[in-house]
Amino acid sequence: MKAIASTTYGGPDVLRELDLPTPEAGPGEVRIRVHAAAVNPTDAMLRTGAYAARTTDVPPPYVPGMDAAGVIDQLGPGADGRLSVGQRVVALVVPTGPRGGAYAEQIVVPAESVVPAPAGTGHAEASTLLMNAATARLALDTLALREGATVAVTGAAGAVGGYTIELAKADGLTVVADAAPHDRDLVRGFGADHVVDRGTDVAVRIREMAPAGVPGLVDGSDQREEAVPAVADGGAFVALRGWQGPAERGVTVTPVFVASVRADTALLDTLRLQAEQGVLSLRVAKVLPASDAAEAHRLLEAGGLRGRLVLDFS
């Protein structure tokens, strides 16, 4: 079985095409013949060793990837009756475990982390859904804002940012989002009610729209202390890269980790339905052969992508 993996930590060039044993589905698991795997910032963090503390009991090679789309080719004993061999599916994969991540021709994952692929989508599109949309859903659920409240979103043109805006609008929230001049139309297209200039002074710009501050903010651009002043006294701030504060004025900082909802099948399936209904926009920046994974990581780190890079394993 072909997989893209590394045996050491480092830059994009540590990624290699390796032949690994074909995995077998165990109890409660399914095996997926992967056709597409989205490339996310967390994949680069695994590659560089940022998650080394989570893999101390996992020997190399390290296989990145949290988003897979493909076809089920094996059901383990007691696997969920929702799923069947030959079914097109998407999966939220945790690459720090002994099974590794999504960058492989075949992966084995818990059935609870697998849902049908959105109807009408190709494998590449489908692979861009779960990790980023589930992160956005988790962020909004953590804020728990009432309908009609205002949420601010930084990094709004990115994958998580775009999904956060779309889900927030579906929740009945008012959205203030940031964007560079060339991304303003894109961010408005997601449904943002107000668009402000991105940058180090984003909090000032948000305060111009909401003088008392916003009750909640999702920090998709990882601006941390720069963005906190946009939040009202006693408000809530959600961090996506593990930052825990501190913040002043009673602002609560909560880091969220998408792996915490990997077993929430109902949440994952709701996101699938919202993609089918057009609530969520699936965006593919570029599809590359799996053998070009190192180049995909270089493009990811160069920034400026609108949508996700996808590795083609078909």
Tab-separated table of C-alpha atoms in Angstrom:
chain	number	residue	atom	x	y	z
A	1	MET	CA	0.000	0.000	0.000
A	2	LYS	CA	1.303	3.427	-0.960
A	3	ALA	CA	1.431	6.080	1.735
A	4	ILE	CA	3.027	9.491	2.130
A	5	ALA	CA	4.960	9.641	5.384
A	6	SER	CA	8.112	10.768	7.132
A	7	THR	CA	10.541	8.924	9.335
A	8	THR	CA	11.885	12.117	10.896
A	9	TYR	CA	10.677	15.651	11.554
A	10	GLY	CA	11.549	18.565	9.318
A	11	GLY	CA	10.626	20.508	6.205
A	12	PRO	CA	8.418	19.382	3.316
A	13	ASP	CA	11.175	17.258	1.804
A	14	VAL	CA	11.011	14.750	4.682
A	15	LEU	CA	7.762	13.493	3.140
A	16	ARG	CA	8.349	10.341	1.129
A	17	GLU	CA	6.270	7.822	-0.780
A	18	LEU	CA	6.515	4.570	1.159
A	19	ASP	CA	5.129	1.056	0.813
A	20	LEU	CA	3.377	0.130	4.050
A	21	PRO	CA	1.398	-2.980	5.032
A	22	THR	CA	-2.251	-2.892	4.067
A	23	PRO	CA	-4.252	-2.333	7.271
A	24	GLU	CA	-7.148	-4.539	8.324
A	25	ALA	CA	-10.340	-3.241	9.914
A	26	GLY	CA	-10.814	-4.353	13.500
A	27	PRO	CA	-13.945	-4.339	15.666
A	28	GLY	CA	-15.985	-1.204	15.150
A	29	GLU	CA	-13.696	-0.008	12.351
A	30	VAL	CA	-13.949	0.476	8.604
A	31	ARG	CA	-11.289	0.487	5.930
A	32	ILE	CA	-11.476	3.161	3.277
A	33	ARG	CA	-9.848	3.096	-0.136
A	34	VAL	CA	-8.745	6.732	-0.142
A	35	HIS	CA	-9.185	8.738	-3.333
A	36	ALA	CA	-8.447	12.206	-1.928
A	37	ALA	CA	-6.855	13.649	1.200
A	38	ALA	CA	-7.015	17.354	1.991
A	39	VAL	CA	-3.843	19.138	3.084
A	40	ASN	CA	-4.305	21.143	6.290
A	41	PRO	CA	-2.004	23.205	8.540
A	42	THR	CA	-2.174	20.437	11.155
A	43	ASP	CA	-0.476	18.131	8.644
A	44	ALA	CA	2.510	20.465	8.521
A	45	MET	CA	2.570	20.607	12.312
A	46	LEU	CA	2.777	16.800	12.483
A	47	ARG	CA	5.576	16.869	9.906
A	48	THR	CA	7.631	19.458	11.811
A	49	GLY	CA	7.306	17.709	15.179
A	50	ALA	CA	4.894	20.146	16.803
A	51	TYR	CA	2.848	17.141	17.907
A	52	ALA	CA	5.832	15.044	18.996
A	53	ALA	CA	4.528	14.850	22.561
A	54	ARG	CA	1.401	13.114	21.246
A	55	THR	CA	3.336	10.480	19.292
A	56	THR	CA	5.848	9.320	21.891
A	57	ASP	CA	4.299	5.836	21.856
A	58	VAL	CA	3.933	5.748	18.068
A	59	PRO	CA	7.002	4.643	16.098
A	60	PRO	CA	7.727	6.169	12.687
A	61	PRO	CA	6.837	6.414	9.893
A	62	TYR	CA	4.460	9.300	10.590
A	63	VAL	CA	1.561	9.557	8.154
A	64	PRO	CA	-0.106	13.005	8.127
A	65	GLY	CA	-3.672	13.849	7.157
A	66	MET	CA	-6.949	14.458	8.975
A	67	ASP	CA	-9.360	14.597	6.010
A	68	ALA	CA	-10.044	11.643	3.739
A	69	ALA	CA	-12.597	10.907	1.034
A	70	GLY	CA	-12.994	7.570	-0.671
A	71	VAL	CA	-14.892	4.287	-0.763
A	72	ILE	CA	-15.351	1.728	2.015
A	73	ASP	CA	-13.712	-1.567	1.040
A	74	GLN	CA	-13.878	-3.448	4.352
A	75	LEU	CA	-16.085	-3.456	7.441
A	76	GLY	CA	-14.736	-4.738	10.726
A	77	PRO	CA	-16.821	-6.854	13.120
A	78	GLY	CA	-19.532	-4.802	14.755
A	79	ALA	CA	-19.003	-1.815	12.474
A	80	ASP	CA	-21.812	0.708	12.344
A	81	GLY	CA	-24.837	-0.529	10.381
A	82	ARG	CA	-25.088	2.896	8.743
A	83	LEU	CA	-22.158	2.041	6.478
A	84	SER	CA	-21.587	-0.500	3.721
A	85	VAL	CA	-18.838	-1.755	1.451
A	86	GLY	CA	-18.728	0.267	-1.764
A	87	GLN	CA	-20.179	3.389	-0.139
A	88	ARG	CA	-18.599	6.785	-0.842
A	89	VAL	CA	-17.625	8.370	2.452
A	90	VAL	CA	-15.596	11.038	4.194
A	91	ALA	CA	-13.676	10.538	7.421
A	92	LEU	CA	-12.174	12.682	10.170
A	93	VAL	CA	-8.828	11.043	10.894
A	94	VAL	CA	-6.537	11.470	13.918
A	95	PRO	CA	-2.966	11.012	12.599
A	96	THR	CA	-1.231	10.891	15.986
A	97	GLY	CA	-2.602	7.427	16.734
A	98	PRO	CA	-1.036	4.092	15.821
A	99	ARG	CA	-3.072	3.871	12.592
A	100	GLY	CA	-1.601	7.109	11.237
A	101	GLY	CA	-3.317	9.693	9.076
A	102	ALA	CA	-5.135	10.090	5.783
A	103	TYR	CA	-2.182	10.277	3.353
A	104	ALA	CA	-2.469	6.638	2.274
A	105	GLU	CA	-4.221	4.508	-0.319
A	106	GLN	CA	-6.060	2.639	2.445
A	107	ILE	CA	-6.821	3.778	5.973
A	108	VAL	CA	-8.631	2.195	8.905
A	109	VAL	CA	-10.724	4.451	11.130
A	110	PRO	CA	-13.466	4.054	13.735
A	111	ALA	CA	-16.868	3.791	12.075
A	112	GLU	CA	-18.106	6.638	14.257
A	113	SER	CA	-15.702	9.027	12.473
A	114	VAL	CA	-17.102	8.191	9.032
A	115	VAL	CA	-20.174	9.621	7.275
A	116	PRO	CA	-21.461	9.471	3.704
A	117	ALA	CA	-19.802	11.851	1.265
A	118	PRO	CA	-22.025	14.831	0.389
A	119	ALA	CA	-24.210	13.946	-2.572
A	120	GLY	CA	-23.155	15.572	-5.809
A	121	THR	CA	-19.523	16.092	-4.829
A	122	GLY	CA	-16.346	14.578	-6.190
A	123	HIS	CA	-13.745	13.020	-3.921
A	124	ALA	CA	-11.524	16.118	-3.962
A	125	GLU	CA	-14.341	18.447	-2.917
A	126	ALA	CA	-15.620	16.027	-0.291
A	127	SER	CA	-12.188	15.711	1.316
A	128	THR	CA	-12.169	19.421	2.235
A	129	LEU	CA	-15.235	19.237	4.476
A	130	LEU	CA	-14.942	17.542	7.819
A	131	MET	CA	-11.886	18.797	9.665
A	132	ASN	CA	-12.352	22.480	8.912
A	133	ALA	CA	-16.144	22.534	9.169
A	134	ALA	CA	-16.058	20.535	12.410
A	135	THR	CA	-13.528	23.008	13.803
A	136	ALA	CA	-15.842	25.878	12.890
A	137	ARG	CA	-18.845	24.108	14.429
A	138	LEU	CA	-16.908	23.372	17.623
A	139	ALA	CA	-15.769	26.994	17.846
A	140	LEU	CA	-19.300	28.356	17.525
A	141	ASP	CA	-20.701	25.810	19.970
A	142	THR	CA	-18.010	26.836	22.452
A	143	LEU	CA	-19.015	30.495	22.145
A	144	ALA	CA	-22.694	29.518	22.581
A	145	LEU	CA	-23.955	32.926	21.445
A	146	ARG	CA	-27.658	33.610	21.395
A	147	GLU	CA	-29.433	34.050	18.059
A	148	GLY	CA	-29.019	37.601	16.804
A	149	ALA	CA	-25.721	38.162	18.642
A	150	THR	CA	-22.583	39.278	16.849
A	151	VAL	CA	-19.535	37.101	16.295
A	152	ALA	CA	-16.217	38.264	14.876
A	153	VAL	CA	-14.123	35.987	12.662
A	154	THR	CA	-10.455	36.556	11.849
A	155	GLY	CA	-8.819	34.692	8.999
A	156	ALA	CA	-12.212	34.822	7.332
A	157	ALA	CA	-10.987	34.002	3.827
A	158	GLY	CA	-9.408	30.749	4.994
A	159	ALA	CA	-11.034	27.334	5.137
A	160	VAL	CA	-12.049	27.443	8.809
A	161	GLY	CA	-12.954	31.125	8.585
A	162	GLY	CA	-15.256	30.646	5.619
A	163	TYR	CA	-17.041	27.727	7.237
A	164	THR	CA	-17.373	29.685	10.483
A	165	ILE	CA	-19.119	32.534	8.696
A	166	GLU	CA	-21.485	30.197	6.861
A	167	LEU	CA	-22.385	28.236	9.987
A	168	ALA	CA	-22.768	31.416	12.028
A	169	LYS	CA	-25.235	32.804	9.492
A	170	ALA	CA	-27.146	29.508	9.568
A	171	ASP	CA	-27.287	29.928	13.361
A	172	GLY	CA	-28.828	33.382	13.002
A	173	LEU	CA	-25.763	35.341	14.099
A	174	THR	CA	-24.471	38.668	12.792
A	175	VAL	CA	-20.906	38.310	11.494
A	176	VAL	CA	-18.043	40.804	11.442
A	177	ALA	CA	-15.159	39.360	9.430
A	178	ASP	CA	-11.737	40.505	8.284
A	179	ALA	CA	-10.368	40.406	4.744
A	180	ALA	CA	-7.646	41.771	2.533
A	181	PRO	CA	-8.973	44.064	-0.230
A	182	HIS	CA	-8.826	41.290	-2.848
A	183	ASP	CA	-10.802	38.925	-0.557
A	184	ARG	CA	-13.643	41.258	0.397
A	185	ASP	CA	-16.079	39.917	-2.198
A	186	LEU	CA	-15.204	36.334	-1.278
A	187	VAL	CA	-15.874	36.942	2.421
A	188	ARG	CA	-19.092	38.798	1.707
A	189	GLY	CA	-20.103	35.820	-0.413
A	190	PHE	CA	-19.850	33.598	2.650
A	191	GLY	CA	-22.478	35.836	4.253
A	192	ALA	CA	-20.446	38.241	6.406
A	193	ASP	CA	-22.577	41.234	7.400
A	194	HIS	CA	-19.600	43.535	7.925
A	195	VAL	CA	-16.090	43.211	6.473
A	196	VAL	CA	-13.125	45.057	8.001
A	197	ASP	CA	-9.500	45.268	6.927
A	198	ARG	CA	-7.303	42.446	8.153
A	199	GLY	CA	-4.002	43.152	9.892
A	200	THR	CA	-2.451	43.870	13.257
A	201	ASP	CA	-5.093	46.505	14.028
A	202	VAL	CA	-8.032	44.214	13.313
A	203	ALA	CA	-9.395	44.729	16.842
A	204	VAL	CA	-9.609	48.483	16.246
A	205	ARG	CA	-11.472	47.870	12.996
A	206	ILE	CA	-13.929	45.503	14.667
A	207	ARG	CA	-14.523	48.026	17.452
A	208	GLU	CA	-15.417	50.607	14.807
A	209	MET	CA	-18.277	48.293	13.778
A	210	ALA	CA	-19.126	47.230	17.351
A	211	PRO	CA	-17.987	50.003	19.749
A	212	ALA	CA	-18.724	47.957	22.882
A	213	GLY	CA	-16.892	44.962	21.458
A	214	VAL	CA	-18.289	41.676	20.216
A	215	PRO	CA	-19.532	38.998	22.632
A	216	GLY	CA	-17.595	36.288	20.816
A	217	LEU	CA	-14.625	35.951	18.456
A	218	VAL	CA	-13.201	33.003	16.507
A	219	ASP	CA	-9.487	33.602	15.920
A	220	GLY	CA	-8.926	31.899	12.585
A	221	SER	CA	-5.772	33.930	11.866
A	222	ASP	CA	-4.118	33.066	15.202
A	223	GLN	CA	-3.652	36.726	16.144
A	224	ARG	CA	-4.118	36.055	19.853
A	225	GLU	CA	-3.342	39.216	21.872
A	226	GLU	CA	-3.886	41.423	18.812
A	227	ALA	CA	-7.479	40.227	18.437
A	228	VAL	CA	-8.551	40.030	22.098
A	229	PRO	CA	-9.319	43.789	22.397
A	230	ALA	CA	-12.160	43.299	19.899
A	231	VAL	CA	-14.052	41.212	22.481
A	232	ALA	CA	-16.455	42.900	24.880
A	233	ASP	CA	-15.860	42.791	28.626
A	234	GLY	CA	-16.822	39.342	29.851
A	235	GLY	CA	-16.963	37.984	26.306
A	236	ALA	CA	-15.532	34.802	24.833
A	237	PHE	CA	-12.544	34.174	22.567
A	238	VAL	CA	-11.947	30.858	20.777
A	239	ALA	CA	-8.371	29.969	19.811
A	240	LEU	CA	-7.667	27.341	17.136
A	241	ARG	CA	-3.932	26.791	17.724
A	242	GLY	CA	-3.906	25.958	21.414
A	243	TRP	CA	-3.436	29.458	22.840
A	244	GLN	CA	-4.929	29.799	26.334
A	245	GLY	CA	-4.447	33.487	27.050
A	246	PRO	CA	-4.271	35.241	29.401
A	247	ALA	CA	-6.819	37.903	28.569
A	248	GLU	CA	-8.080	40.813	30.661
A	249	ARG	CA	-11.516	42.361	31.326
A	250	GLY	CA	-13.092	39.008	32.117
A	251	VAL	CA	-12.626	37.719	28.561
A	252	THR	CA	-12.594	33.911	28.511
A	253	VAL	CA	-10.072	32.270	26.162
A	254	THR	CA	-10.852	28.683	25.148
A	255	PRO	CA	-8.687	26.630	22.789
A	256	VAL	CA	-10.604	24.065	20.755
A	257	PHE	CA	-9.278	20.845	19.231
A	258	VAL	CA	-11.198	19.142	16.455
A	259	ALA	CA	-10.113	15.668	17.586
A	260	SER	CA	-12.516	16.102	20.503
A	261	VAL	CA	-15.482	15.654	18.108
A	262	ARG	CA	-14.027	12.826	16.029
A	263	ALA	CA	-16.577	10.414	17.545
A	264	ASP	CA	-19.552	12.779	17.232
A	265	THR	CA	-21.173	11.104	14.249
A	266	ALA	CA	-24.308	13.252	14.485
A	267	LEU	CA	-22.257	16.446	14.243
A	268	LEU	CA	-20.236	15.133	11.302
A	269	ASP	CA	-23.359	13.994	9.479
A	270	THR	CA	-25.054	17.350	10.025
A	271	LEU	CA	-22.092	19.005	8.331
A	272	ARG	CA	-22.452	16.574	5.440
A	273	LEU	CA	-26.118	17.532	5.081
A	274	GLN	CA	-25.279	21.242	5.235
A	275	ALA	CA	-22.771	20.758	2.434
A	276	GLU	CA	-25.462	19.052	0.359
A	277	GLN	CA	-27.879	21.896	1.086
A	278	GLY	CA	-25.388	24.578	0.067
A	279	VAL	CA	-25.021	25.990	3.570
A	280	LEU	CA	-21.326	25.089	3.402
A	281	SER	CA	-19.174	25.862	0.361
A	282	LEU	CA	-16.537	23.244	-0.471
A	283	ARG	CA	-13.430	24.919	-1.888
A	284	VAL	CA	-10.536	23.176	-3.616
A	285	ALA	CA	-7.486	25.347	-4.303
A	286	LYS	CA	-5.579	22.718	-6.322
A	287	VAL	CA	-5.386	18.946	-6.737
A	288	LEU	CA	-1.930	17.387	-6.838
A	289	PRO	CA	-0.793	13.768	-7.240
A	290	ALA	CA	-0.088	12.163	-3.887
A	291	SER	CA	3.555	11.844	-4.910
A	292	ASP	CA	3.727	15.672	-4.906
A	293	ALA	CA	2.916	15.927	-1.196
A	294	ALA	CA	6.138	17.812	-0.465
A	295	GLU	CA	5.193	20.429	-3.058
A	296	ALA	CA	1.714	20.662	-1.547
A	297	HIS	CA	3.263	21.401	1.838
A	298	ARG	CA	5.511	24.064	0.293
A	299	LEU	CA	2.458	25.709	-1.283
A	300	LEU	CA	0.603	25.495	2.026
A	301	GLU	CA	3.424	27.184	3.907
A	302	ALA	CA	3.742	29.901	1.257
A	303	GLY	CA	0.209	30.992	2.194
A	304	GLY	CA	-2.384	32.867	0.197
A	305	LEU	CA	-4.476	29.791	-0.626
A	306	ARG	CA	-8.217	30.132	-0.955
A	307	GLY	CA	-9.586	26.653	-0.373
A	308	ARG	CA	-7.682	23.479	0.385
A	309	LEU	CA	-4.957	21.691	-1.487
A	310	VAL	CA	-5.894	18.057	-2.118
A	311	LEU	CA	-3.709	15.003	-2.701
A	312	ASP	CA	-5.067	12.556	-5.275
A	313	PHE	CA	-4.632	8.900	-4.307
A	314	SER	CA	-6.990	7.477	-6.928
